[in-house]
PDB file of C-alpha atoms in Angstrom:
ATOM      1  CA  UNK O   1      85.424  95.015  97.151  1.00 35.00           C
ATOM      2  CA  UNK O   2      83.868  93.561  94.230  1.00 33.00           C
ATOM      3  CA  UNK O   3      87.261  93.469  91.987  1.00 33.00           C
ATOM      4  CA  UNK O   4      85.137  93.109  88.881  1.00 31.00           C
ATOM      5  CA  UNK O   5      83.186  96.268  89.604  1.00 30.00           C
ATOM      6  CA  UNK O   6      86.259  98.063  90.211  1.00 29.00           C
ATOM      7  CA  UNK O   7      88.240  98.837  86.318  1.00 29.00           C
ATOM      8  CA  UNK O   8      88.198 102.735  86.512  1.00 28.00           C
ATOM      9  CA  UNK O   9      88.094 104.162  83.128  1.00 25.00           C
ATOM     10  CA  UNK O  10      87.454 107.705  82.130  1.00 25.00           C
ATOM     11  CA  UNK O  11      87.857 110.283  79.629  1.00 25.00           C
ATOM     12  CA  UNK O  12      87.652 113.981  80.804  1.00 26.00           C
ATOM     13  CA  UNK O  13      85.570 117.087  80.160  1.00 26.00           C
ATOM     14  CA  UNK O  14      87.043 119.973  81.379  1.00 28.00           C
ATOM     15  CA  UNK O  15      85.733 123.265  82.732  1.00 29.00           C
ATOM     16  CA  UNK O  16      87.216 126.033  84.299  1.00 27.00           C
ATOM     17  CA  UNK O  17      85.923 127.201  87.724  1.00 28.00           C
ATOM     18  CA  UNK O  18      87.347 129.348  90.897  1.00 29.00           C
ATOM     19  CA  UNK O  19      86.269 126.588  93.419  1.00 36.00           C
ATOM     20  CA  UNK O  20      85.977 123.350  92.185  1.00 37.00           C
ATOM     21  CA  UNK O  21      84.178 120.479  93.700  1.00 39.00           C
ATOM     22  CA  UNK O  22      81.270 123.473  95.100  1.00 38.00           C
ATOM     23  CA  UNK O  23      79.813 125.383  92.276  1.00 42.00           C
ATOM     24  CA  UNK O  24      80.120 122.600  89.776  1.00 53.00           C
ATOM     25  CA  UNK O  25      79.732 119.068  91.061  1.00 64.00           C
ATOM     26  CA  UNK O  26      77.495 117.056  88.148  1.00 69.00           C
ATOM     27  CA  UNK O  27      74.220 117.014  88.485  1.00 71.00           C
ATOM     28  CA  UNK O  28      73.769 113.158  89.236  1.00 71.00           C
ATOM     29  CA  UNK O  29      76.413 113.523  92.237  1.00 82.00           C
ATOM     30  CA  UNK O  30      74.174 115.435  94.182  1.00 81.00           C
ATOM     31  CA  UNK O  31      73.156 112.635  96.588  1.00 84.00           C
ATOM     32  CA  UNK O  32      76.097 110.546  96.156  1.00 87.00           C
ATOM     33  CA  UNK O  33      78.132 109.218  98.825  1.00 91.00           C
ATOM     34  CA  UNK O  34      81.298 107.043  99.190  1.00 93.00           C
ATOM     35  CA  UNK O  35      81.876 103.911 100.670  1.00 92.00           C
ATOM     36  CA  UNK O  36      85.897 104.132 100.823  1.00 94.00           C
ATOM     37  CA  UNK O  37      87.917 107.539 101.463  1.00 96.00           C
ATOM     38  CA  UNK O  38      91.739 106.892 100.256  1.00 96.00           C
ATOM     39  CA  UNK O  39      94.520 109.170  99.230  1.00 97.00           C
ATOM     40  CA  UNK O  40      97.497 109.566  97.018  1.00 97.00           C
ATOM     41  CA  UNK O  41     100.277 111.605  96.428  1.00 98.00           C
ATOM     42  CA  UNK O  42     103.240 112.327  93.586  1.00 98.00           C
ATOM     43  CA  UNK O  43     106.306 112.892  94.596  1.00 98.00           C
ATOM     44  CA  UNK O  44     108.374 115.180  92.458  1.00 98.00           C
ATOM     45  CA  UNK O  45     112.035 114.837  92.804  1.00 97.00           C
ATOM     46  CA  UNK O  46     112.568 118.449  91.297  1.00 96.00           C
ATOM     47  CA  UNK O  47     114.598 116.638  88.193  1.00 97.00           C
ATOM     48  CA  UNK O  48     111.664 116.384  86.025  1.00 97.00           C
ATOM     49  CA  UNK O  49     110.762 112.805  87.845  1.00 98.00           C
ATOM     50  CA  UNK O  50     108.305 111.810  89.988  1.00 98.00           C
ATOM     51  CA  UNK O  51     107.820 108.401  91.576  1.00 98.00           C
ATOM     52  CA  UNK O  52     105.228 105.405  90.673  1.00 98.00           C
ATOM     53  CA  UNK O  53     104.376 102.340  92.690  1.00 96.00           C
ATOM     54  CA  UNK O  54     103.632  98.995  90.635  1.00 95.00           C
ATOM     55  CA  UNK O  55     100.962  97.537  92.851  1.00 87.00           C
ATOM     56  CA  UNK O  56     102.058  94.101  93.934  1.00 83.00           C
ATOM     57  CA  UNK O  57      99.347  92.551  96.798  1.00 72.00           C
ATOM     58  CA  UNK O  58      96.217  90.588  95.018  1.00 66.00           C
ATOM     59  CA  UNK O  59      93.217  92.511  94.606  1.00 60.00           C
ATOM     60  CA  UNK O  60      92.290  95.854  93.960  1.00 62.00           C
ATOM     61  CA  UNK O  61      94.625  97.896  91.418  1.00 69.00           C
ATOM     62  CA  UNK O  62      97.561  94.507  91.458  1.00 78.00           C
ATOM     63  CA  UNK O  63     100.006  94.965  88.448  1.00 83.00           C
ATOM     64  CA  UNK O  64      98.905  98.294  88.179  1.00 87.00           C
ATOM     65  CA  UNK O  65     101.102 101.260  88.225  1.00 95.00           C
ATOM     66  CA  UNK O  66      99.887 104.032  90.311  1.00 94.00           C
ATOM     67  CA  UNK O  67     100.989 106.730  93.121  1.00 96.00           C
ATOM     68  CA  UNK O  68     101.770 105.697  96.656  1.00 96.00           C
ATOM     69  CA  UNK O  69      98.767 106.163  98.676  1.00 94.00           C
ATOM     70  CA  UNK O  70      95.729 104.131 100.231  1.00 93.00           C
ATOM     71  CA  UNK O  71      92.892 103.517 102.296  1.00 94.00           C
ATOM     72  CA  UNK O  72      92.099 106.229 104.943  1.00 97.00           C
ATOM     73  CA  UNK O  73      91.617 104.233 108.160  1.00 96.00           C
ATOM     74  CA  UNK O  74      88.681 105.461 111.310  1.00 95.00           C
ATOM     75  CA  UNK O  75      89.638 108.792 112.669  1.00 96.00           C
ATOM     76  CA  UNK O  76      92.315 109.601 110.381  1.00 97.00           C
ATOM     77  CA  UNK O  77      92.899 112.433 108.820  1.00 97.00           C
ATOM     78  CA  UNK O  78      92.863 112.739 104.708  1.00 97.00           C
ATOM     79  CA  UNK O  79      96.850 114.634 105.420  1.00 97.00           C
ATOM     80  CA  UNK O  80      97.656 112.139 108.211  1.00 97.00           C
ATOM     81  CA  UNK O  81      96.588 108.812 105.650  1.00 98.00           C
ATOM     82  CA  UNK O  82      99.095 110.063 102.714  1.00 98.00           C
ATOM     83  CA  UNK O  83     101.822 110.693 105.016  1.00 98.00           C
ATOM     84  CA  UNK O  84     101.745 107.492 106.517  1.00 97.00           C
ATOM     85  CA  UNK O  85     101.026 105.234 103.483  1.00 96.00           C
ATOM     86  CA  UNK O  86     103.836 106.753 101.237  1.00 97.00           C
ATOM     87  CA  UNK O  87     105.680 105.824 104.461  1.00 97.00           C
ATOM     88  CA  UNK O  88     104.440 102.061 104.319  1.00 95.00           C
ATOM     89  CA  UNK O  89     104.466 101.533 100.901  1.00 94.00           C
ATOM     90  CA  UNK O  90     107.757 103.514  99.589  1.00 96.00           C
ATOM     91  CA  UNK O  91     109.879 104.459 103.023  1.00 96.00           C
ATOM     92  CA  UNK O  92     110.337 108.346 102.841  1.00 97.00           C
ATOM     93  CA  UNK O  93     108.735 110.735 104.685  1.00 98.00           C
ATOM     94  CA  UNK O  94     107.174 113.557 102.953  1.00 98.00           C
ATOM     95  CA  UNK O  95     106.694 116.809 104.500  1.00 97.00           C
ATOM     96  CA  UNK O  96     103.886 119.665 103.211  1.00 96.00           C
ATOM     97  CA  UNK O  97     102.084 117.768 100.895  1.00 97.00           C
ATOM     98  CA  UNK O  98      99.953 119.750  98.817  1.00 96.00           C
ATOM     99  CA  UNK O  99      96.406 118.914  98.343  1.00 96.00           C
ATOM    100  CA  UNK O 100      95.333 119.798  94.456  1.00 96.00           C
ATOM    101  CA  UNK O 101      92.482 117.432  93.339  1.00 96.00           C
ATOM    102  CA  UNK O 102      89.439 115.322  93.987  1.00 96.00           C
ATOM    103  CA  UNK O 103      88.913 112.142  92.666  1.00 95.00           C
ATOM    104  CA  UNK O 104      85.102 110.487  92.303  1.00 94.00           C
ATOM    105  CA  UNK O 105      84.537 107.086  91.376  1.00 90.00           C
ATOM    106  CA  UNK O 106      80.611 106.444  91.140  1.00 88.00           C
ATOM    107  CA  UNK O 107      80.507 102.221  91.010  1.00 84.00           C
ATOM    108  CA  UNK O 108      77.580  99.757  91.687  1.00 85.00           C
ATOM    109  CA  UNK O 109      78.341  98.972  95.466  1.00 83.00           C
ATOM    110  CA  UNK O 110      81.848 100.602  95.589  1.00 85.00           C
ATOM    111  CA  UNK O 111      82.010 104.595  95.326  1.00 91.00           C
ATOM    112  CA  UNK O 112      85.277 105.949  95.732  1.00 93.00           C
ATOM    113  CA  UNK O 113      86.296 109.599  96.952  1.00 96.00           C
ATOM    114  CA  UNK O 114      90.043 110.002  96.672  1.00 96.00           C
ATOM    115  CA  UNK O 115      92.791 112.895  98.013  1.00 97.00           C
ATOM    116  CA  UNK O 116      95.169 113.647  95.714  1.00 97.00           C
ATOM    117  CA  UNK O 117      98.517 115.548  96.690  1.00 98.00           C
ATOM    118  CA  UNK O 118     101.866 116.350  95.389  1.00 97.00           C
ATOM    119  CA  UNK O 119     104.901 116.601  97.527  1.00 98.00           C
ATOM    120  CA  UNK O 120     108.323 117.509  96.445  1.00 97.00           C
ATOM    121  CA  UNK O 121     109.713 117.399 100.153  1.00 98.00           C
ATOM    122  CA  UNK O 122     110.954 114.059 100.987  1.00 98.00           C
ATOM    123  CA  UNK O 123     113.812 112.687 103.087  1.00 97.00           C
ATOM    124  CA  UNK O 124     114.825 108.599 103.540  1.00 97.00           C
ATOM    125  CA  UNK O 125     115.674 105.856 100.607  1.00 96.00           C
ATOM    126  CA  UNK O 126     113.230 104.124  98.799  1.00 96.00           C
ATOM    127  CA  UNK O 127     112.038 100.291  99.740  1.00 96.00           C
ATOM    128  CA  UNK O 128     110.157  97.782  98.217  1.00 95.00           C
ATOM    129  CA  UNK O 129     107.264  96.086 100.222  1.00 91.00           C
ATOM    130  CA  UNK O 130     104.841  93.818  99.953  1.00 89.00           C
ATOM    131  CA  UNK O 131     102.736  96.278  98.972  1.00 86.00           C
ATOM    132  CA  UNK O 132     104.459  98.298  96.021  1.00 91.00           C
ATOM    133  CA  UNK O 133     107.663  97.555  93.872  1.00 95.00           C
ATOM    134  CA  UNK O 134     108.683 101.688  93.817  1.00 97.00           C
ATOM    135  CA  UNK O 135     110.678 103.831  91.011  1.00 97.00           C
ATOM    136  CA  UNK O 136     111.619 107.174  89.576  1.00 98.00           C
ATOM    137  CA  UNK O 137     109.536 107.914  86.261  1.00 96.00           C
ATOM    138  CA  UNK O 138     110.696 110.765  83.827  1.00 98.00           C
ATOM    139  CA  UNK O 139     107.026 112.989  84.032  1.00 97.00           C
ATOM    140  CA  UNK O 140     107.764 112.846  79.976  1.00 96.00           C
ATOM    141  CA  UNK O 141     107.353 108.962  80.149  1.00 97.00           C
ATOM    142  CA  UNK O 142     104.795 108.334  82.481  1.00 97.00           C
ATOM    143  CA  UNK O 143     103.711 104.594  81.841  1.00 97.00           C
ATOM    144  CA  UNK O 144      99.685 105.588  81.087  1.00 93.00           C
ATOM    145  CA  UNK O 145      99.331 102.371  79.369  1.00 92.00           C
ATOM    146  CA  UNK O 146      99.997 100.438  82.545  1.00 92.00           C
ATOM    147  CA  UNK O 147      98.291 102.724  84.901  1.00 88.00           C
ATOM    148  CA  UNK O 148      93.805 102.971  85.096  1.00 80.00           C
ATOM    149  CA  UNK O 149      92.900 104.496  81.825  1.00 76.00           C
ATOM    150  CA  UNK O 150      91.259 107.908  84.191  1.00 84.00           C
ATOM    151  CA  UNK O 151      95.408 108.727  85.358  1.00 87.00           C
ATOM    152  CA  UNK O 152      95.636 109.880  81.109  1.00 87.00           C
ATOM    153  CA  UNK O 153      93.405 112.672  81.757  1.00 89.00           C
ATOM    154  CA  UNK O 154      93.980 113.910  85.359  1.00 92.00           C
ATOM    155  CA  UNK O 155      97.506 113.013  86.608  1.00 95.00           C
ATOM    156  CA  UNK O 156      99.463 115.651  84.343  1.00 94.00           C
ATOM    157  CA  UNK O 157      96.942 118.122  86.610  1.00 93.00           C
ATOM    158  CA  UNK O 158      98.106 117.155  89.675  1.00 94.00           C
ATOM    159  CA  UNK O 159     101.979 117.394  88.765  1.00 95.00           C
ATOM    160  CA  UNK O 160     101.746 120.754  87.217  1.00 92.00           C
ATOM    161  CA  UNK O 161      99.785 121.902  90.409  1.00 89.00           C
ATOM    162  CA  UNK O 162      96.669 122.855  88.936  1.00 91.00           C
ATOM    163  CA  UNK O 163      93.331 121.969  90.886  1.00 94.00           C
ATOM    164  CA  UNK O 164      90.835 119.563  89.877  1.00 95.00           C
ATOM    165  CA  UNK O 165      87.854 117.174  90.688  1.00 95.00           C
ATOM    166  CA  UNK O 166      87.722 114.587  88.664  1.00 93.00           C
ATOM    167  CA  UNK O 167      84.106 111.895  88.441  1.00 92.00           C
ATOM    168  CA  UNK O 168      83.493 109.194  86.513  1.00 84.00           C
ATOM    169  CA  UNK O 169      80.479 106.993  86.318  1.00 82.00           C
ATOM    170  CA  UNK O 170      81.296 103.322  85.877  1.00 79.00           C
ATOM    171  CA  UNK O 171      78.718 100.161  85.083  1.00 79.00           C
ATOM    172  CA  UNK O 172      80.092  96.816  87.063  1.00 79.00           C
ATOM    173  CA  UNK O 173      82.037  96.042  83.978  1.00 70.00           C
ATOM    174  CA  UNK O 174      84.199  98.848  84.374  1.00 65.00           C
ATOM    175  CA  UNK O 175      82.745 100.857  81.251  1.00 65.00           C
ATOM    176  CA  UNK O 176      82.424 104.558  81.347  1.00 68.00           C
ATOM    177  CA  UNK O 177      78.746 105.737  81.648  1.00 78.00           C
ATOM    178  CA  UNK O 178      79.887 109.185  81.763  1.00 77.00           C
ATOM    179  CA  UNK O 179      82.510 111.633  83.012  1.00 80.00           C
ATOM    180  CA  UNK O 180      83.766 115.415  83.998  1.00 87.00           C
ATOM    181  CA  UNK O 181      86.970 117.187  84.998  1.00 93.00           C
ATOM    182  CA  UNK O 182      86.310 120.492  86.614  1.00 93.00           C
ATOM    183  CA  UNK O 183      89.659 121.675  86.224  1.00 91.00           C
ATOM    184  CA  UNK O 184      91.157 125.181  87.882  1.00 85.00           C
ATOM    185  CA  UNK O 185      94.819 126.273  86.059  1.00 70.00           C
ATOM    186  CA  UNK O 186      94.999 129.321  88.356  1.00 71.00           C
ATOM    187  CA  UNK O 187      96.812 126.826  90.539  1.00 59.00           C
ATOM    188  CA  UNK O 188      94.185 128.295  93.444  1.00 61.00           C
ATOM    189  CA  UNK O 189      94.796 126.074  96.538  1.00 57.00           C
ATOM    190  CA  UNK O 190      92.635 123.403  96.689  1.00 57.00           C
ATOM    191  CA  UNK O 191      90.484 123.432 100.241  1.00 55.00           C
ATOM    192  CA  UNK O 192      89.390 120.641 101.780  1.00 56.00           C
ATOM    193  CA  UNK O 193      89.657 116.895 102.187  1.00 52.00           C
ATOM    194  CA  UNK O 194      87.551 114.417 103.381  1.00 53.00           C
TER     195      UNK O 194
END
């Protein structure tokens, strides 16, 4: 990872469509392909919180304040990766995550495709690792100012269930080139992870 090619910041167009990610992926998209598959879930605790990670290991995303979720390692599954980072990173094991959005990063040598779920069934206590420092965050004060500028526009999405696919276009400076949210509030299941 280049970390200076890596700032993800977006602002949204949205667009409503039955099957997102198929019938209205942008244009320049059409040949692109990531370098790193990861995924991420938010776990609501059916109070009206769900719970954030502060990254704490050097590099990519550090001090940042994010969902738990990561890299998806060779012959794992997009399911099988969320499952077992929230498990690394946080200590509770979530059952039936639900996939509900896409995430594209388009960035000089570093394209990103990222899983996003939502699970509200969880069992264990939290821990703090090496990794992440975790806590419980009222949905009404989500910390957006500490988080990547792209969580403002998408994030809300994936707690209230509806489906998305989210790209963004970055330069190595981390500044916007250009950006859409095909967003779905039929709350249609989302198919298909990578």
């Amino acid at each position: 990872f280049n970390n200076a090619c890596i700032w993800i910041i977006l602002v949204v167009y949205a667009r409503h469509t039955k099957e997102p990610c198929m019938e209205a992926k942008p244009r320049a998209w059409e040949n692109w392909k990531p370098q790193m598959l990861f995924s991420d879930c938010y776990i609501l605790d059916g109070r009206g919180n769900v719970l954030l990670i502060e990254r704490k290991e050097k590099g990519f995303g550090f001090g940042r304040v994010c969902a738990p979720g990561g890299q998806i390692e060779a012959g794992e599954t997009a399911l099988g990766c969320v499952i077992r980072e929230v498990r690394e990173e946080v200590g509770l094991e979530i059952s039936e995550p639900q996939l509900v959005g896409h995430v594209n990063f388009m960035i000089p040598g570093n394209n990103l495709f990222g899983n996003i779920f939502v699970a509200t069934k969880y069992r264990g206590n939290l821990i703090e690792t090496d990794e992440a420092r975790p806590f419980w965050c009222s949905i009404k004060s989500i910390p957006y100012h500490c988080m990547f500028d792209d969580a403002r526009i998408w994030v809300r999405h994936a707690i209230e269930g509806h489906t998305f696919d989210f790209y963004g276009i970055y330069d190595c400076d981390g500044n916007m080139m250009s950006h859409d949210l095909v967003l779905d509030t039929s709350n249609t299941p989302k198919a298909g992870c990578r």
